[in-house]
Amino acid sequence: MKSELVLYNTLTRKKELFKPIKPPFVGMYVCGPTVYGDPHLGHARPAITFDLLFRYLRAQGYKVRYVRNITDVGHLQNDADDGEDKLAVKARLENLEPMEVAQFYTDRYHRAMDELNVLPPSIEPHASGHIMEQIDLVQEILDKGYAYESNGSVYFDVEKYAESHGYGELSGRKIDDMISNTRDLDGQSDKRRPLDFALWKKASPEHIMRWKAPWSVGFPGWHLECSAMSVKYLGEEFDIHGGGMDLMFPHHECEIAQNTAASGHGAARYWVHNNMITINGQKMGKSLGNFITLEELFSGNHKMLVQAYSPMVIRFFILQAHYRSTLDFSNEALQAAEKGLDRLIAAIETIDKIVPGERSTVDVADLEKRCCDAMDDDLNSPMVISALFDWVRIINQLHDGTQTISAADLESLRGIVHRFAFDILGLRDDMCTGKNDLVGPLVEMLLDMRQQAKADKDWATSDKIRDGLTRIGIEVRDRKDGYDWSVK
Ligand code: ZN
């Protein structure tokens, strides 16, 4: 298989031609959600970015094993080595078993992903279900001499590792700068040096999530799960590791160090990171009052939102920016995305109404080439959308007869547009046009009755149907060969 896909590799800071280790198989690991709160806007971007990559690789004929984990243990307050487990805090506050909390929010995450038309990964391992693998990895790192035990906890020895390996290469940090920028330990910690990070933590008496290990009854450090589970399901070397840019340091840097310490080399060849979302120019955060859950977006139930936005509008909005660019959410930007998506979907529906002619005055192959070139160029979804929009105009010209298309070209136009808009960008023709399961057929039925009334010169009935539809927000436009309708 000949791949033309070029991906930006964070590790080398270069765009590289994507070459899988064992084509046609591709192994892809993406850091998934933590499950101690409602899925929010911050979850949508990585999920959609790697869904786009997953869909495109599959469309290229690759057999992709896509692993996306669920972090249900070890994620401590402030992402630090000390403090309570965030999931356990939630469980204690709500008087629940921690796994009840994890299940509850995992289910909500899945529902939100379904709404966003994000395909489920091939494997979705839970950190809490892979404690044995994590203990084994800690032991391997200890055996290789890159970790030490201290009062029942085990820490990764960053400075020792950095003597012979490039700690900081992924995030572009220099070990000397990191050392001089850290404060000295206050004497309370079991760590030898500030940069060291926990592989295993001894549980304090009040800590409820705990497992037996050779060093203590405790729990794994947060970075460990991804190192252990990616290798378990994808092998010691695999193709792609993805996640949000906020995970690059320390999480991904620590993952590379752990895998390298254990096996002598890093596990992933291509590191792919999506950029962050801001809201009205600000970072999203609970303390800033601009934290928006996906459910609030879909319902419009948040003080910052002037209306509800359908999951497809959110998806389309995210795809309108390149995944490595920042993306700013605002009502104006979302409303513009909604209008754009409506136009695109309306044009896709118009394709079915085009009457083919003898010959084509349009070049369908050019659309396919532009879409493929854009996707191959580091998943440039905004360029795909811009090519599709150029064709919205052409489709309307083909419909009103100012341009013509042959039957064969019309068939391939339909195929190309459906492939890129629905299969690869993952858009769905529903919510925004209102032409979902029932509305569409009902409107079509009424408009057929109106056509009959017009044919019978029963103008009163014809007007009654059109005015009734207008009142409920459905605009009807008469054309010489029938009619068109859309939701206003
Ligand atoms: Zn991870």
PDB file of C-alpha atoms in Angstrom, residues 223-454:
ATOM      1  CA  HIS A 223       1.930   8.279  33.693  1.00  0.00           C
ATOM      2  CA  LEU A 224       2.392   4.561  34.105  1.00  0.00           C
ATOM      3  CA  GLU A 225      -0.935   3.321  32.747  1.00  0.00           C
ATOM      4  CA  CYS A 226      -0.402   4.583  29.191  1.00  0.00           C
ATOM      5  CA  SER A 227       3.109   3.084  28.991  1.00  0.00           C
ATOM      6  CA  ALA A 228       1.842  -0.286  30.197  1.00  0.00           C
ATOM      7  CA  MET A 229      -1.419  -0.481  28.246  1.00  0.00           C
ATOM      8  CA  SER A 230      -0.123   0.838  24.909  1.00  0.00           C
ATOM      9  CA  VAL A 231       2.643  -1.779  24.855  1.00  0.00           C
ATOM     10  CA  LYS A 232       0.290  -4.543  26.033  1.00  0.00           C
ATOM     11  CA  TYR A 233      -2.126  -4.007  23.147  1.00  0.00           C
ATOM     12  CA  LEU A 234       0.118  -2.589  20.411  1.00  0.00           C
ATOM     13  CA  GLY A 235       3.526  -4.128  21.064  1.00  0.00           C
ATOM     14  CA  GLU A 236       6.863  -2.706  22.167  1.00  0.00           C
ATOM     15  CA  GLU A 237       6.961  -0.500  19.093  1.00  0.00           C
ATOM     16  CA  PHE A 238       3.852   0.927  17.504  1.00  0.00           C
ATOM     17  CA  ASP A 239       2.932   3.602  14.984  1.00  0.00           C
ATOM     18  CA  ILE A 240       1.067   6.558  16.446  1.00  0.00           C
ATOM     19  CA  HIS A 241       0.613   8.038  19.905  1.00  0.00           C
ATOM     20  CA  GLY A 242      -1.808  10.907  20.223  1.00  0.00           C
ATOM     21  CA  GLY A 243      -3.224  13.288  22.770  1.00  0.00           C
ATOM     22  CA  GLY A 244      -3.776  16.937  23.592  1.00  0.00           C
ATOM     23  CA  MET A 245      -0.815  19.317  23.678  1.00  0.00           C
ATOM     24  CA  ASP A 246      -1.402  19.814  27.400  1.00  0.00           C
ATOM     25  CA  LEU A 247      -0.329  16.189  27.922  1.00  0.00           C
ATOM     26  CA  MET A 248       3.037  16.603  26.202  1.00  0.00           C
ATOM     27  CA  PHE A 249       4.702  17.487  29.488  1.00  0.00           C
ATOM     28  CA  PRO A 250       4.981  15.847  31.881  1.00  0.00           C
ATOM     29  CA  HIS A 251       2.651  12.977  30.875  1.00  0.00           C
ATOM     30  CA  HIS A 252       4.016  11.983  27.454  1.00  0.00           C
ATOM     31  CA  GLU A 253       7.593  12.853  28.330  1.00  0.00           C
ATOM     32  CA  CYS A 254       7.331  10.511  31.325  1.00  0.00           C
ATOM     33  CA  GLU A 255       5.729   7.811  29.173  1.00  0.00           C
ATOM     34  CA  ILE A 256       8.688   7.885  26.781  1.00  0.00           C
ATOM     35  CA  ALA A 257      11.128   7.750  29.710  1.00  0.00           C
ATOM     36  CA  GLN A 258       9.318   4.770  31.271  1.00  0.00           C
ATOM     37  CA  ASN A 259       9.179   2.774  28.027  1.00  0.00           C
ATOM     38  CA  THR A 260      12.770   3.601  27.148  1.00  0.00           C
ATOM     39  CA  ALA A 261      14.016   2.701  30.621  1.00  0.00           C
ATOM     40  CA  ALA A 262      12.259  -0.675  30.424  1.00  0.00           C
ATOM     41  CA  SER A 263      12.933  -1.696  26.820  1.00  0.00           C
ATOM     42  CA  GLY A 264      15.811   0.466  25.608  1.00  0.00           C
ATOM     43  CA  HIS A 265      13.694   2.474  23.167  1.00  0.00           C
ATOM     44  CA  GLY A 266      10.546   4.582  23.000  1.00  0.00           C
ATOM     45  CA  ALA A 267       7.319   2.850  22.009  1.00  0.00           C
ATOM     46  CA  ALA A 268       5.654   5.215  19.520  1.00  0.00           C
ATOM     47  CA  ARG A 269       7.122   6.360  16.181  1.00  0.00           C
ATOM     48  CA  TYR A 270       4.836   9.316  15.492  1.00  0.00           C
ATOM     49  CA  TRP A 271       3.647  11.612  18.262  1.00  0.00           C
ATOM     50  CA  VAL A 272       0.614  13.632  17.239  1.00  0.00           C
ATOM     51  CA  HIS A 273      -0.777  16.434  19.429  1.00  0.00           C
ATOM     52  CA  ASN A 274      -3.884  18.512  18.985  1.00  0.00           C
ATOM     53  CA  ASN A 275      -3.884  22.144  20.086  1.00  0.00           C
ATOM     54  CA  MET A 276      -6.148  23.556  22.786  1.00  0.00           C
ATOM     55  CA  ILE A 277      -9.528  25.235  22.785  1.00  0.00           C
ATOM     56  CA  THR A 278     -10.004  28.698  24.250  1.00  0.00           C
ATOM     57  CA  ILE A 279     -13.321  30.367  25.053  1.00  0.00           C
ATOM     58  CA  ASN A 280     -13.624  34.010  24.027  1.00  0.00           C
ATOM     59  CA  GLY A 281      -9.842  34.089  24.040  1.00  0.00           C
ATOM     60  CA  GLN A 282      -9.461  32.606  27.529  1.00  0.00           C
ATOM     61  CA  LYS A 283      -8.294  29.233  28.697  1.00  0.00           C
ATOM     62  CA  MET A 284     -11.210  27.111  29.839  1.00  0.00           C
ATOM     63  CA  GLY A 285     -11.293  26.566  33.582  1.00  0.00           C
ATOM     64  CA  LYS A 286     -13.736  26.025  36.423  1.00  0.00           C
ATOM     65  CA  SER A 287     -12.351  29.042  38.283  1.00  0.00           C
ATOM     66  CA  LEU A 288     -12.929  31.336  35.279  1.00  0.00           C
ATOM     67  CA  GLY A 289     -16.634  30.439  35.065  1.00  0.00           C
ATOM     68  CA  ASN A 290     -16.289  29.493  31.389  1.00  0.00           C
ATOM     69  CA  PHE A 291     -16.237  25.748  31.867  1.00  0.00           C
ATOM     70  CA  ILE A 292     -18.833  24.279  29.483  1.00  0.00           C
ATOM     71  CA  THR A 293     -19.869  20.626  29.436  1.00  0.00           C
ATOM     72  CA  LEU A 294     -20.917  19.005  26.178  1.00  0.00           C
ATOM     73  CA  GLU A 295     -24.424  18.504  27.509  1.00  0.00           C
ATOM     74  CA  GLU A 296     -24.695  22.234  28.234  1.00  0.00           C
ATOM     75  CA  LEU A 297     -23.559  22.994  24.685  1.00  0.00           C
ATOM     76  CA  PHE A 298     -26.082  20.602  23.169  1.00  0.00           C
ATOM     77  CA  SER A 299     -28.907  22.034  25.320  1.00  0.00           C
ATOM     78  CA  GLY A 300     -27.817  25.690  25.373  1.00  0.00           C
ATOM     79  CA  ASN A 301     -28.166  25.581  29.136  1.00  0.00           C
ATOM     80  CA  HIS A 302     -25.186  27.750  30.184  1.00  0.00           C
ATOM     81  CA  LYS A 303     -25.017  31.445  30.928  1.00  0.00           C
ATOM     82  CA  MET A 304     -22.409  32.041  28.221  1.00  0.00           C
ATOM     83  CA  LEU A 305     -24.481  30.444  25.470  1.00  0.00           C
ATOM     84  CA  VAL A 306     -27.148  32.356  23.529  1.00  0.00           C
ATOM     85  CA  GLN A 307     -28.577  29.159  22.012  1.00  0.00           C
ATOM     86  CA  ALA A 308     -28.148  25.377  21.849  1.00  0.00           C
ATOM     87  CA  TYR A 309     -25.636  23.978  19.367  1.00  0.00           C
ATOM     88  CA  SER A 310     -26.128  20.585  17.810  1.00  0.00           C
ATOM     89  CA  PRO A 311     -23.308  18.036  18.153  1.00  0.00           C
ATOM     90  CA  MET A 312     -22.714  18.263  14.387  1.00  0.00           C
ATOM     91  CA  VAL A 313     -22.217  22.033  14.617  1.00  0.00           C
ATOM     92  CA  ILE A 314     -19.599  21.443  17.330  1.00  0.00           C
ATOM     93  CA  ARG A 315     -17.909  18.778  15.205  1.00  0.00           C
ATOM     94  CA  PHE A 316     -17.967  20.959  12.091  1.00  0.00           C
ATOM     95  CA  PHE A 317     -16.643  23.923  14.061  1.00  0.00           C
ATOM     96  CA  ILE A 318     -13.710  21.891  15.384  1.00  0.00           C
ATOM     97  CA  LEU A 319     -12.906  20.548  11.901  1.00  0.00           C
ATOM     98  CA  GLN A 320     -12.928  24.062  10.442  1.00  0.00           C
ATOM     99  CA  ALA A 321      -9.588  24.645  12.191  1.00  0.00           C
ATOM    100  CA  HIS A 322      -6.450  22.617  11.609  1.00  0.00           C
ATOM    101  CA  TYR A 323      -5.866  20.372  14.619  1.00  0.00           C
ATOM    102  CA  ARG A 324      -2.518  22.019  15.405  1.00  0.00           C
ATOM    103  CA  SER A 325      -4.003  25.536  15.480  1.00  0.00           C
ATOM    104  CA  THR A 326      -5.644  27.049  18.512  1.00  0.00           C
ATOM    105  CA  LEU A 327      -9.407  27.259  18.317  1.00  0.00           C
ATOM    106  CA  ASP A 328     -11.505  29.912  20.001  1.00  0.00           C
ATOM    107  CA  PHE A 329     -15.092  29.211  20.927  1.00  0.00           C
ATOM    108  CA  SER A 330     -17.627  32.031  20.853  1.00  0.00           C
ATOM    109  CA  ASN A 331     -21.338  32.235  20.081  1.00  0.00           C
ATOM    110  CA  GLU A 332     -20.612  34.188  16.874  1.00  0.00           C
ATOM    111  CA  ALA A 333     -18.146  31.569  15.644  1.00  0.00           C
ATOM    112  CA  LEU A 334     -20.528  28.716  16.436  1.00  0.00           C
ATOM    113  CA  GLN A 335     -23.434  30.468  14.739  1.00  0.00           C
ATOM    114  CA  ALA A 336     -21.292  30.964  11.637  1.00  0.00           C
ATOM    115  CA  ALA A 337     -20.375  27.266  11.738  1.00  0.00           C
ATOM    116  CA  GLU A 338     -24.053  26.378  11.993  1.00  0.00           C
ATOM    117  CA  LYS A 339     -24.878  28.421   8.878  1.00  0.00           C
ATOM    118  CA  GLY A 340     -21.947  26.909   6.989  1.00  0.00           C
ATOM    119  CA  LEU A 341     -22.901  23.368   7.903  1.00  0.00           C
ATOM    120  CA  ASP A 342     -26.514  23.961   6.855  1.00  0.00           C
ATOM    121  CA  ARG A 343     -25.337  25.219   3.460  1.00  0.00           C
ATOM    122  CA  LEU A 344     -23.044  22.235   2.988  1.00  0.00           C
ATOM    123  CA  ILE A 345     -25.692  19.672   3.956  1.00  0.00           C
ATOM    124  CA  ALA A 346     -28.295  21.404   1.771  1.00  0.00           C
ATOM    125  CA  ALA A 347     -25.889  21.215  -1.187  1.00  0.00           C
ATOM    126  CA  ILE A 348     -25.222  17.517  -0.535  1.00  0.00           C
ATOM    127  CA  GLU A 349     -28.969  16.910  -0.634  1.00  0.00           C
ATOM    128  CA  THR A 350     -29.226  18.965  -3.822  1.00  0.00           C
ATOM    129  CA  ILE A 351     -26.875  16.521  -5.594  1.00  0.00           C
ATOM    130  CA  ASP A 352     -29.735  13.992  -5.603  1.00  0.00           C
ATOM    131  CA  LYS A 353     -31.946  16.469  -7.464  1.00  0.00           C
ATOM    132  CA  ILE A 354     -29.473  17.226 -10.268  1.00  0.00           C
ATOM    133  CA  VAL A 355     -30.582  15.984 -13.673  1.00  0.00           C
ATOM    134  CA  PRO A 356     -27.541  14.685 -15.595  1.00  0.00           C
ATOM    135  CA  GLY A 357     -26.807  15.952 -19.094  1.00  0.00           C
ATOM    136  CA  GLU A 358     -24.860  14.674 -22.095  1.00  0.00           C
ATOM    137  CA  ARG A 359     -21.486  15.987 -21.028  1.00  0.00           C
ATOM    138  CA  SER A 360     -19.771  17.670 -18.098  1.00  0.00           C
ATOM    139  CA  THR A 361     -18.713  21.288 -17.914  1.00  0.00           C
ATOM    140  CA  VAL A 362     -17.217  20.650 -14.448  1.00  0.00           C
ATOM    141  CA  ASP A 363     -14.108  18.730 -13.340  1.00  0.00           C
ATOM    142  CA  VAL A 364     -15.104  16.251 -10.623  1.00  0.00           C
ATOM    143  CA  ALA A 365     -11.611  14.733 -10.411  1.00  0.00           C
ATOM    144  CA  ASP A 366     -10.317  18.113  -9.275  1.00  0.00           C
ATOM    145  CA  LEU A 367     -12.525  18.006  -6.169  1.00  0.00           C
ATOM    146  CA  GLU A 368     -11.241  14.554  -5.251  1.00  0.00           C
ATOM    147  CA  LYS A 369      -7.643  15.616  -5.759  1.00  0.00           C
ATOM    148  CA  ARG A 370      -8.041  18.724  -3.630  1.00  0.00           C
ATOM    149  CA  CYS A 371      -9.668  16.748  -0.793  1.00  0.00           C
ATOM    150  CA  CYS A 372      -7.037  13.975  -0.883  1.00  0.00           C
ATOM    151  CA  ASP A 373      -4.139  16.448  -1.056  1.00  0.00           C
ATOM    152  CA  ALA A 374      -5.559  18.356   1.909  1.00  0.00           C
ATOM    153  CA  MET A 375      -6.017  15.239   4.066  1.00  0.00           C
ATOM    154  CA  ASP A 376      -2.573  13.943   3.108  1.00  0.00           C
ATOM    155  CA  ASP A 377      -1.072  17.247   4.194  1.00  0.00           C
ATOM    156  CA  ASP A 378      -1.219  16.576   7.950  1.00  0.00           C
ATOM    157  CA  LEU A 379      -5.018  16.151   8.040  1.00  0.00           C
ATOM    158  CA  ASN A 380      -5.831  19.617   6.751  1.00  0.00           C
ATOM    159  CA  SER A 381      -9.570  19.451   7.359  1.00  0.00           C
ATOM    160  CA  PRO A 382     -10.147  23.214   6.809  1.00  0.00           C
ATOM    161  CA  MET A 383      -8.798  22.806   3.261  1.00  0.00           C
ATOM    162  CA  VAL A 384     -11.136  19.847   2.667  1.00  0.00           C
ATOM    163  CA  ILE A 385     -14.044  21.986   3.849  1.00  0.00           C
ATOM    164  CA  SER A 386     -12.965  24.853   1.627  1.00  0.00           C
ATOM    165  CA  ALA A 387     -12.826  22.524  -1.414  1.00  0.00           C
ATOM    166  CA  LEU A 388     -16.302  21.233  -0.556  1.00  0.00           C
ATOM    167  CA  PHE A 389     -17.583  24.807  -0.252  1.00  0.00           C
ATOM    168  CA  ASP A 390     -16.256  25.701  -3.693  1.00  0.00           C
ATOM    169  CA  TRP A 391     -18.411  22.829  -4.884  1.00  0.00           C
ATOM    170  CA  VAL A 392     -21.497  24.039  -3.013  1.00  0.00           C
ATOM    171  CA  ARG A 393     -21.584  26.826  -5.584  1.00  0.00           C
ATOM    172  CA  ILE A 394     -20.953  24.415  -8.469  1.00  0.00           C
ATOM    173  CA  ILE A 395     -23.634  21.984  -7.231  1.00  0.00           C
ATOM    174  CA  ASN A 396     -26.162  24.818  -7.185  1.00  0.00           C
ATOM    175  CA  GLN A 397     -25.139  25.775 -10.740  1.00  0.00           C
ATOM    176  CA  LEU A 398     -25.577  22.152 -11.835  1.00  0.00           C
ATOM    177  CA  HIS A 399     -28.997  22.179 -10.240  1.00  0.00           C
ATOM    178  CA  ASP A 400     -30.193  25.415 -11.872  1.00  0.00           C
ATOM    179  CA  GLY A 401     -28.776  24.397 -15.230  1.00  0.00           C
ATOM    180  CA  THR A 402     -25.967  26.960 -15.672  1.00  0.00           C
ATOM    181  CA  GLN A 403     -23.510  24.044 -15.749  1.00  0.00           C
ATOM    182  CA  THR A 404     -23.999  20.422 -16.818  1.00  0.00           C
ATOM    183  CA  ILE A 405     -22.691  17.072 -15.654  1.00  0.00           C
ATOM    184  CA  SER A 406     -22.760  13.591 -17.216  1.00  0.00           C
ATOM    185  CA  ALA A 407     -24.482  10.708 -15.399  1.00  0.00           C
ATOM    186  CA  ALA A 408     -21.156   9.003 -14.659  1.00  0.00           C
ATOM    187  CA  ASP A 409     -19.592  12.201 -13.296  1.00  0.00           C
ATOM    188  CA  LEU A 410     -22.697  12.881 -11.209  1.00  0.00           C
ATOM    189  CA  GLU A 411     -22.355   9.437  -9.649  1.00  0.00           C
ATOM    190  CA  SER A 412     -18.711  10.007  -8.815  1.00  0.00           C
ATOM    191  CA  LEU A 413     -19.464  13.509  -7.486  1.00  0.00           C
ATOM    192  CA  ARG A 414     -22.005  12.007  -5.091  1.00  0.00           C
ATOM    193  CA  GLY A 415     -19.457   9.359  -4.044  1.00  0.00           C
ATOM    194  CA  ILE A 416     -16.628  11.850  -3.429  1.00  0.00           C
ATOM    195  CA  VAL A 417     -18.758  14.294  -1.474  1.00  0.00           C
ATOM    196  CA  HIS A 418     -20.285  11.557   0.685  1.00  0.00           C
ATOM    197  CA  ARG A 419     -16.887   9.968   1.306  1.00  0.00           C
ATOM    198  CA  PHE A 420     -15.217  13.180   2.454  1.00  0.00           C
ATOM    199  CA  ALA A 421     -18.134  14.859   4.237  1.00  0.00           C
ATOM    200  CA  PHE A 422     -19.667  11.804   5.919  1.00  0.00           C
ATOM    201  CA  ASP A 423     -17.081   8.982   6.057  1.00  0.00           C
ATOM    202  CA  ILE A 424     -13.906  11.016   6.638  1.00  0.00           C
ATOM    203  CA  LEU A 425     -14.974  14.303   8.251  1.00  0.00           C
ATOM    204  CA  GLY A 426     -17.624  12.246  10.040  1.00  0.00           C
ATOM    205  CA  LEU A 427     -20.435  14.754   9.538  1.00  0.00           C
ATOM    206  CA  ARG A 428     -23.979  13.504   9.744  1.00  0.00           C
ATOM    207  CA  ASP A 429     -27.010  14.813   7.910  1.00  0.00           C
ATOM    208  CA  ASP A 430     -29.397  15.375  10.805  1.00  0.00           C
ATOM    209  CA  MET A 431     -29.827  17.847  13.614  1.00  0.00           C
ATOM    210  CA  CYS A 432     -28.958  21.082  11.900  1.00  0.00           C
ATOM    211  CA  THR A 433     -31.225  20.824   8.896  1.00  0.00           C
ATOM    212  CA  GLY A 434     -33.949  19.237  10.956  1.00  0.00           C
ATOM    213  CA  LYS A 435     -34.306  16.637   8.218  1.00  0.00           C
ATOM    214  CA  ASN A 436     -33.931  13.839  10.701  1.00  0.00           C
ATOM    215  CA  ASP A 437     -35.843  10.581  10.871  1.00  0.00           C
ATOM    216  CA  LEU A 438     -39.407  11.904  10.926  1.00  0.00           C
ATOM    217  CA  VAL A 439     -39.309  15.540   9.899  1.00  0.00           C
ATOM    218  CA  GLY A 440     -37.861  14.915   6.438  1.00  0.00           C
ATOM    219  CA  PRO A 441     -40.395  12.342   5.221  1.00  0.00           C
ATOM    220  CA  LEU A 442     -43.287  14.342   6.725  1.00  0.00           C
ATOM    221  CA  VAL A 443     -42.262  17.546   4.980  1.00  0.00           C
ATOM    222  CA  GLU A 444     -41.730  15.676   1.711  1.00  0.00           C
ATOM    223  CA  MET A 445     -45.199  14.131   2.028  1.00  0.00           C
ATOM    224  CA  LEU A 446     -46.849  17.521   2.601  1.00  0.00           C
ATOM    225  CA  LEU A 447     -44.945  19.035  -0.310  1.00  0.00           C
ATOM    226  CA  ASP A 448     -45.994  16.171  -2.596  1.00  0.00           C
ATOM    227  CA  MET A 449     -49.589  16.917  -1.635  1.00  0.00           C
ATOM    228  CA  ARG A 450     -48.937  20.561  -2.415  1.00  0.00           C
ATOM    229  CA  GLN A 451     -47.554  19.641  -5.850  1.00  0.00           C
ATOM    230  CA  GLN A 452     -50.739  17.705  -6.519  1.00  0.00           C
ATOM    231  CA  ALA A 453     -52.860  20.653  -5.330  1.00  0.00           C
ATOM    232  CA  LYS A 454     -50.935  22.945  -7.694  1.00  0.00           C
TER     233      LYS A 454
END
